[in-house]
Amino acid sequence: MANPTKKEAPFTMDIFTAGLWKENPVFVMMLGLCPVLAVTNSVENSLAMGLASVFVLVCSNALVSALRDFIPKQVRITTYIIIIATFVTLVDYIIQAISLDLYNKLGAFIQLIVVNCLILGRAEAYASKNSFGKSVISALGMGLGFTLALVMLGGVRELLGAGQLLGYQVFSLDFEPWVVMILPPGGFIVLGSWLLLINYFEQRKTGKLIAEDAASHCTVSQSRGL
Amino acid sequence: MNPESLSFIFLNAFLINNFVLALFLGLCPFVGVSAKRDTAFNMGLATAFVMFVSSTCAYAINLVLTAYELEFLRLISYIALIASSVQLVEMILKKFSPALFRALGIFLPLITTNCAILGVALFQTSRGYDFLQSVSFSLGGGAGFGLAIVLMAGLREKLELSNLPNITQAAALSMMLAGILSLTFMGFAGLGTTA
């Protein structure tokens, strides 16, 4: 898990925007993939899941950062997990109170936010080393980047899989929905396609569209595949 | 087949609703440790073992929590439980197979944040499985995870020998492969009465 920002860096907008796109947790760091694929069969679910994750991420990072001088090094991971689990339990009950329908759709995946590696990763790599304000801003950026990625996936899957966006009919009714997009394989394929597209534009920008040897791909995929 | 029967629960978790390919649980190790087949196999084994231990203990803890009406502590206790079982596996591996211990590296402690493990504990609670059903569910889930990760590693070993376009670097191609694998596994959906 890379620690992107320097420890003593001054407070800039970069802390916020890095998470949004340049170090997007899903497309660049490949963290927290399980909810990314599991709940993105519609925009509504993606948005709810994203916002729930933002809440947990911001709150837990704020607390971790505030307590960073009091947490003994040896038990820090356990402490982080318990802090995260507390906030997830909160979110779980909040969503249940707001919309039982949504709660049933997201199912166990709200509780599974606990084991979202993105949140623990940020707590360990950023919040435990940086000041309260910076941690909150960075967490907000990362969380919104995560939400953005979820919505990008959910948008494509709902559009192709049901011909709708946020429940509104986009294509005419005689459009034959690609049911596979809503089903599990669609999640993998849409995420794979987004990654291909992003890789393509990245490489066109840097002018590196020349074939490299296969060995370098593998090392890249291993170091990024977390 | 009777959906409550032990064999159906096993088969359901193993193939029909495979944890990785149908429920999207445990994707991080699935992408991260599937570069070599032996490592993948051992990872599958370690995960299956942790899954079995933690699911059994989770069943016991859930009984206690329900008896004292402390359900809101469920998530926290499950996580603590999983962390300790991972620690146990780590100690066993370090003692009996240091080579494997090194090969798994960072991914061993990361089993703690493998959603498949917590997923088993949460699903068995929400579906109200009894003890034997939980055992069969966790064994099926572990076997399914192992199967998926070994299949994936086999595919990726083949890919290493082929000449790929540059843009398929990082995880893009793994995702496409996983999509196709998942499509294949959908063929099992007809096996049971309930999907």
XYZ file of N, CA and C in Angstrom, chain B residues 28-171:
432
model
N -9.116 -9.433 -3.250
C -7.741 -8.943 -3.136
C -6.729 -10.076 -3.262
N -6.838 -11.154 -2.469
C -5.895 -12.250 -2.679
C -6.103 -12.921 -4.024
N -7.323 -12.906 -4.519
C -7.612 -13.542 -5.804
C -6.807 -12.886 -6.920
N -6.698 -11.559 -6.874
C -5.897 -10.860 -7.874
C -4.426 -10.857 -7.466
N -4.171 -10.718 -6.150
C -2.809 -10.499 -5.702
C -1.936 -11.742 -5.654
N -2.494 -12.893 -5.283
C -1.653 -14.070 -5.060
C -1.826 -15.116 -6.153
N -2.442 -14.744 -7.272
C -2.723 -15.773 -8.272
C -1.689 -15.774 -9.391
N -0.461 -15.322 -9.111
C 0.531 -15.307 -10.185
C 1.167 -16.674 -10.395
N 1.307 -17.456 -9.318
C 1.910 -18.793 -9.442
C 0.961 -19.833 -8.891
N 0.979 -21.010 -9.522
C -0.023 -21.995 -9.146
C 0.204 -22.575 -7.753
N 1.454 -22.864 -7.374
C 1.652 -23.482 -6.043
C 1.311 -22.494 -4.935
N 1.756 -21.248 -5.109
C 1.429 -20.262 -4.080
C -0.076 -20.115 -3.974
N -0.720 -20.092 -5.138
C -2.168 -19.939 -5.133
C -2.826 -21.100 -4.400
N -2.333 -22.306 -4.658
C -2.920 -23.484 -4.012
C -2.768 -23.389 -2.498
N -1.551 -22.997 -2.053
C -1.324 -22.900 -0.613
C -2.144 -21.792 0.020
N -2.277 -20.706 -0.717
C -3.113 -19.607 -0.234
C -4.546 -20.096 -0.057
N -5.010 -20.861 -1.035
C -6.354 -21.415 -0.943
C -6.506 -22.288 0.284
N -5.483 -23.103 0.536
C -5.502 -24.008 1.686
C -5.556 -23.212 2.994
N -4.650 -22.212 3.107
C -4.609 -21.410 4.333
C -5.944 -20.710 4.550
N -6.487 -20.131 3.458
C -7.757 -19.430 3.586
C -8.870 -20.378 4.008
N -8.892 -21.551 3.384
C -9.940 -22.509 3.722
C -9.852 -22.903 5.193
N -8.625 -23.064 5.673
C -8.461 -23.450 7.072
C -8.952 -22.346 8.003
N -8.530 -21.103 7.725
C -8.984 -19.989 8.555
C -10.503 -19.885 8.507
N -11.049 -20.094 7.305
C -12.493 -20.006 7.137
C -13.205 -21.012 8.031
N -12.685 -22.242 8.029
C -13.294 -23.310 8.813
C -13.226 -22.983 10.308
N -12.032 -22.608 10.772
C -11.859 -22.322 12.200
C -12.748 -21.159 12.617
N -12.699 -20.060 11.825
C -13.428 -18.879 12.273
C -14.931 -19.085 12.154
N -15.365 -19.860 11.152
C -16.807 -20.075 11.030
C -17.323 -20.897 12.206
N -16.545 -21.893 12.623
C -16.956 -22.708 13.768
C -17.037 -21.848 15.032
N -15.981 -21.035 15.245
C -15.978 -20.194 16.444
C -17.078 -19.134 16.360
N -17.298 -18.603 15.151
C -18.323 -17.581 14.998
C -19.691 -18.135 15.388
N -19.903 -19.417 15.051
C -21.182 -20.025 15.424
C -21.349 -20.014 16.942
N -20.273 -20.404 17.651
C -20.332 -20.443 19.115
C -20.545 -19.037 19.674
N -19.777 -18.059 19.139
C -19.873 -16.691 19.670
C -21.267 -16.128 19.441
N -21.839 -16.451 18.272
C -23.161 -15.931 17.973
C -24.183 -16.448 18.983
N -24.024 -17.708 19.411
C -24.932 -18.267 20.420
C -24.857 -17.443 21.702
N -23.622 -17.125 22.114
C -23.436 -16.361 23.350
C -24.046 -14.968 23.200
N -23.735 -14.321 22.072
C -24.213 -12.952 21.856
C -25.736 -12.908 21.822
N -26.341 -13.904 21.162
C -27.798 -13.921 21.088
C -28.397 -14.142 22.470
N -27.750 -15.009 23.265
C -28.271 -15.310 24.594
C -28.292 -14.059 25.471
N -27.277 -13.196 25.309
C -27.224 -11.986 26.131
C -27.751 -10.759 25.415
N -28.359 -10.953 24.232
C -28.930 -9.865 23.430
C -27.902 -8.786 23.122
N -26.741 -9.207 22.679
C -25.674 -8.256 22.364
C -25.367 -8.273 20.873
N -26.406 -8.414 20.026
C -26.161 -8.608 18.595
C -25.356 -7.482 17.966
N -25.451 -6.274 18.557
C -24.727 -5.156 17.930
C -23.215 -5.307 18.061
N -22.781 -6.216 18.908
C -21.345 -6.454 19.037
C -20.838 -7.525 18.071
N -21.778 -8.043 17.258
C -21.444 -9.201 16.438
C -20.252 -8.933 15.524
N -20.336 -7.802 14.811
C -19.302 -7.487 13.826
C -17.928 -7.404 14.478
N -17.868 -6.691 15.597
C -16.590 -6.490 16.272
C -16.039 -7.814 16.768
N -16.910 -8.655 17.338
C -16.387 -9.922 17.858
C -15.937 -10.824 16.716
N -16.669 -10.820 15.605
C -16.262 -11.660 14.476
C -14.875 -11.251 13.983
N -14.664 -9.942 13.890
C -13.388 -9.459 13.370
C -12.251 -9.858 14.305
N -12.475 -9.684 15.606
C -11.442 -10.057 16.574
C -11.137 -11.548 16.467
N -12.202 -12.325 16.304
C -12.071 -13.772 16.165
C -11.246 -14.153 14.946
N -11.542 -13.507 13.818
C -10.829 -13.834 12.585
C -9.360 -13.458 12.720
N -9.111 -12.280 13.321
C -7.721 -11.858 13.499
C -6.956 -12.888 14.318
N -7.601 -13.435 15.355
C -6.875 -14.417 16.164
C -6.679 -15.712 15.399
N -7.661 -16.144 14.590
C -7.425 -17.403 13.865
C -6.339 -17.233 12.821
N -6.240 -16.030 12.222
C -5.160 -15.801 11.271
C -3.816 -15.895 11.987
N -3.770 -15.323 13.184
C -2.547 -15.396 13.984
C -2.161 -16.852 14.225
N -3.165 -17.664 14.513
C -2.940 -19.092 14.771
C -2.334 -19.758 13.547
N -2.944 -19.521 12.380
C -2.431 -20.118 11.147
C -1.012 -19.650 10.880
N -0.764 -18.375 11.154
C 0.558 -17.815 10.937
C 1.597 -18.561 11.773
N 1.260 -18.791 13.038
C 2.208 -19.476 13.924
C 2.451 -20.898 13.458
N 1.355 -21.583 13.069
C 1.500 -22.970 12.618
C 2.396 -23.024 11.390
N 2.141 -22.133 10.425
C 2.914 -22.139 9.185
C 4.378 -21.837 9.452
N 4.621 -20.849 10.297
C 5.995 -20.432 10.587
C 6.779 -21.596 11.170
N 6.095 -22.414 11.969
C 6.749 -23.542 12.623
C 6.981 -24.672 11.634
N 5.951 -25.022 10.854
C 6.038 -26.234 10.053
C 6.472 -26.009 8.615
N 6.277 -24.809 8.080
C 6.669 -24.610 6.688
C 7.138 -23.174 6.468
N 8.371 -22.871 6.900
C 8.881 -21.497 6.767
C 8.914 -21.030 5.314
N 9.158 -21.973 4.377
C 9.228 -21.588 2.968
C 7.887 -21.036 2.508
N 6.843 -21.764 2.853
C 5.501 -21.328 2.482
C 5.158 -20.010 3.166
N 5.609 -19.903 4.410
C 5.368 -18.680 5.171
C 5.938 -17.475 4.435
N 7.149 -17.651 3.892
C 7.773 -16.542 3.168
C 7.071 -16.298 1.838
N 6.647 -17.385 1.185
C 6.021 -17.239 -0.129
C 4.717 -16.446 -0.031
N 3.968 -16.687 1.039
C 2.688 -15.989 1.164
C 2.895 -14.539 1.586
N 3.957 -14.302 2.354
C 4.349 -12.934 2.706
C 3.224 -12.125 3.310
N 3.057 -10.926 2.767
C 2.103 -9.969 3.321
C 0.669 -10.490 3.224
N 0.434 -11.429 2.297
C -0.947 -11.850 2.091
C -1.469 -12.738 3.216
N -0.549 -13.264 4.030
C -1.005 -14.090 5.146
C -1.737 -13.253 6.195
N -1.093 -12.190 6.742
C -1.852 -11.350 7.676
C -3.066 -10.709 7.011
N -2.973 -10.508 5.682
C -4.106 -9.867 5.005
C -5.313 -10.786 4.893
N -5.150 -12.077 5.233
C -6.331 -12.947 5.252
C -7.359 -12.358 6.222
N -6.850 -11.633 7.228
C -7.755 -10.999 8.189
C -8.766 -10.121 7.479
N -8.287 -9.376 6.472
C -9.214 -8.485 5.773
C -9.727 -9.142 4.500
N -9.708 -10.449 4.442
C -10.316 -11.142 3.317
C -11.816 -11.206 3.562
N -12.569 -10.560 2.695
C -14.001 -10.484 3.000
C -14.660 -11.840 2.942
N -14.040 -12.807 2.239
C -14.680 -14.114 2.150
C -14.846 -14.717 3.540
N -13.862 -14.497 4.407
C -13.911 -15.101 5.741
C -15.021 -14.477 6.573
N -15.023 -13.144 6.599
C -16.096 -12.481 7.334
C -17.436 -12.786 6.667
N -17.396 -12.894 5.337
C -18.616 -13.203 4.593
C -19.237 -14.512 5.053
N -18.412 -15.545 5.212
C -18.930 -16.837 5.664
C -19.623 -16.667 7.006
N -18.928 -15.974 7.938
C -19.491 -15.812 9.279
C -20.814 -15.044 9.223
N -20.848 -13.974 8.410
C -22.066 -13.160 8.358
C -23.205 -13.892 7.664
N -22.895 -14.578 6.561
C -23.952 -15.265 5.812
C -24.553 -16.390 6.631
N -23.682 -17.141 7.333
C -24.232 -18.274 8.084
C -25.127 -17.763 9.215
N -24.807 -16.573 9.740
C -25.663 -16.002 10.773
C -26.988 -15.538 10.176
N -26.896 -14.820 9.040
C -28.123 -14.244 8.500
C -29.016 -15.325 7.899
N -28.426 -16.443 7.470
C -29.275 -17.505 6.927
C -29.738 -18.472 8.007
N -29.260 -18.279 9.241
C -29.701 -19.112 10.347
C -29.295 -20.570 10.238
N -28.080 -20.835 9.751
C -27.623 -22.211 9.655
C -27.364 -22.791 11.040
N -27.624 -24.100 11.195
C -27.229 -24.731 12.454
C -25.767 -25.177 12.355
N -25.280 -25.856 13.384
C -23.829 -26.078 13.448
C -23.293 -26.845 12.242
N -23.934 -27.981 11.918
C -23.428 -28.806 10.822
C -23.538 -28.072 9.487
N -24.619 -27.325 9.329
C -24.781 -26.566 8.094
C -23.686 -25.517 7.954
N -23.333 -24.884 9.104
C -22.261 -23.887 9.062
C -20.951 -24.534 8.649
N -20.676 -25.716 9.208
C -19.428 -26.399 8.881
C -19.383 -26.704 7.386
N -20.489 -27.233 6.874
C -20.517 -27.604 5.467
C -20.415 -26.359 4.581
N -21.041 -25.271 5.027
C -20.984 -24.010 4.277
C -19.555 -23.480 4.222
N -18.856 -23.524 5.365
C -17.502 -22.966 5.379
C -16.552 -23.845 4.588
N -16.751 -25.173 4.640
C -15.889 -26.064 3.853
C -16.109 -25.813 2.359
N -17.376 -25.687 1.974
C -17.684 -25.424 0.568
C -17.103 -24.103 0.107
N -17.263 -23.083 0.960
C -16.734 -21.765 0.606
C -15.228 -21.799 0.445
N -14.549 -22.478 1.381
C -13.097 -22.560 1.309
C -12.646 -23.302 0.063
N -13.317 -24.412 -0.232
C -12.962 -25.188 -1.422
C -13.215 -24.351 -2.676
N -14.316 -23.620 -2.696
C -14.634 -22.790 -3.849
C -13.602 -21.710 -4.065
N -13.166 -21.090 -2.964
C -12.141 -20.051 -3.063
C -10.857 -20.649 -3.623
N -10.474 -21.827 -3.072
C -9.261 -22.491 -3.553
C -9.352 -22.806 -5.031
N -10.495 -23.345 -5.442
C -10.685 -23.709 -6.848
C -10.526 -22.482 -7.744
N -11.185 -21.395 -7.360
C -11.157 -20.194 -8.195
C -9.739 -19.656 -8.313
N -9.024 -19.603 -7.193
C -7.706 -18.971 -7.234
C -6.717 -19.855 -7.996
N -6.871 -21.193 -7.910
C -5.970 -22.068 -8.650
C -6.251 -21.986 -10.151
N -7.521 -21.951 -10.526
C -7.884 -21.806 -11.939
C -7.292 -20.525 -12.517
N -7.450 -19.445 -11.728
C -6.969 -18.147 -12.167
C -5.454 -18.166 -12.334
N -4.757 -18.803 -11.370
C -3.298 -18.850 -11.436
C -2.856 -19.639 -12.662
N -3.571 -20.713 -12.969
C -3.247 -21.489 -14.163
C -3.348 -20.632 -15.412
N -4.438 -19.868 -15.503
C -4.622 -19.000 -16.672
C -3.519 -17.962 -16.757
N -3.164 -17.386 -15.590
C -2.172 -16.317 -15.642
C -0.782 -16.844 -15.954
N -0.503 -18.109 -15.554
C 0.794 -18.690 -15.920
C 0.892 -18.832 -17.430
N -0.203 -19.222 -18.069
C -0.219 -19.318 -19.531
C 0.022 -17.943 -20.161
N -0.601 -16.944 -19.574
C -0.514 -15.606 -20.151
C 0.901 -15.063 -20.146
N 1.682 -15.476 -19.134
C 3.030 -14.960 -19.037
C 3.846 -15.292 -20.268
N 3.471 -16.376 -20.944
C 4.234 -16.803 -22.099
C 3.758 -16.138 -23.377
N 2.645 -15.416 -23.299
C 2.115 -14.871 -24.543
C 2.483 -13.398 -24.677
N 2.407 -12.932 -25.885
C 2.779 -11.558 -26.187
C 1.535 -10.689 -26.098
N 1.492 -9.836 -25.095
C 0.270 -9.088 -24.852
C 0.439 -7.628 -25.238
N -0.656 -6.995 -25.644
C -0.578 -5.554 -25.885
C -0.271 -4.815 -24.588
N 0.382 -3.692 -24.723
C 0.887 -2.976 -23.570
C -0.224 -2.503 -22.628
N -1.385 -2.177 -23.202
C -2.414 -1.599 -22.344
C -3.040 -2.625 -21.413
N -2.762 -3.907 -21.596
C -3.367 -4.897 -20.702
C -2.550 -5.069 -19.442
N -1.627 -4.164 -19.183
C -0.810 -4.314 -17.990
C -1.660 -4.146 -16.721
N -1.028 -4.329 -15.565
C -1.703 -4.268 -14.280
C -2.851 -5.260 -14.254
N -3.936 -4.893 -13.624
C -4.955 -5.893 -13.360
C -6.009 -5.977 -14.443
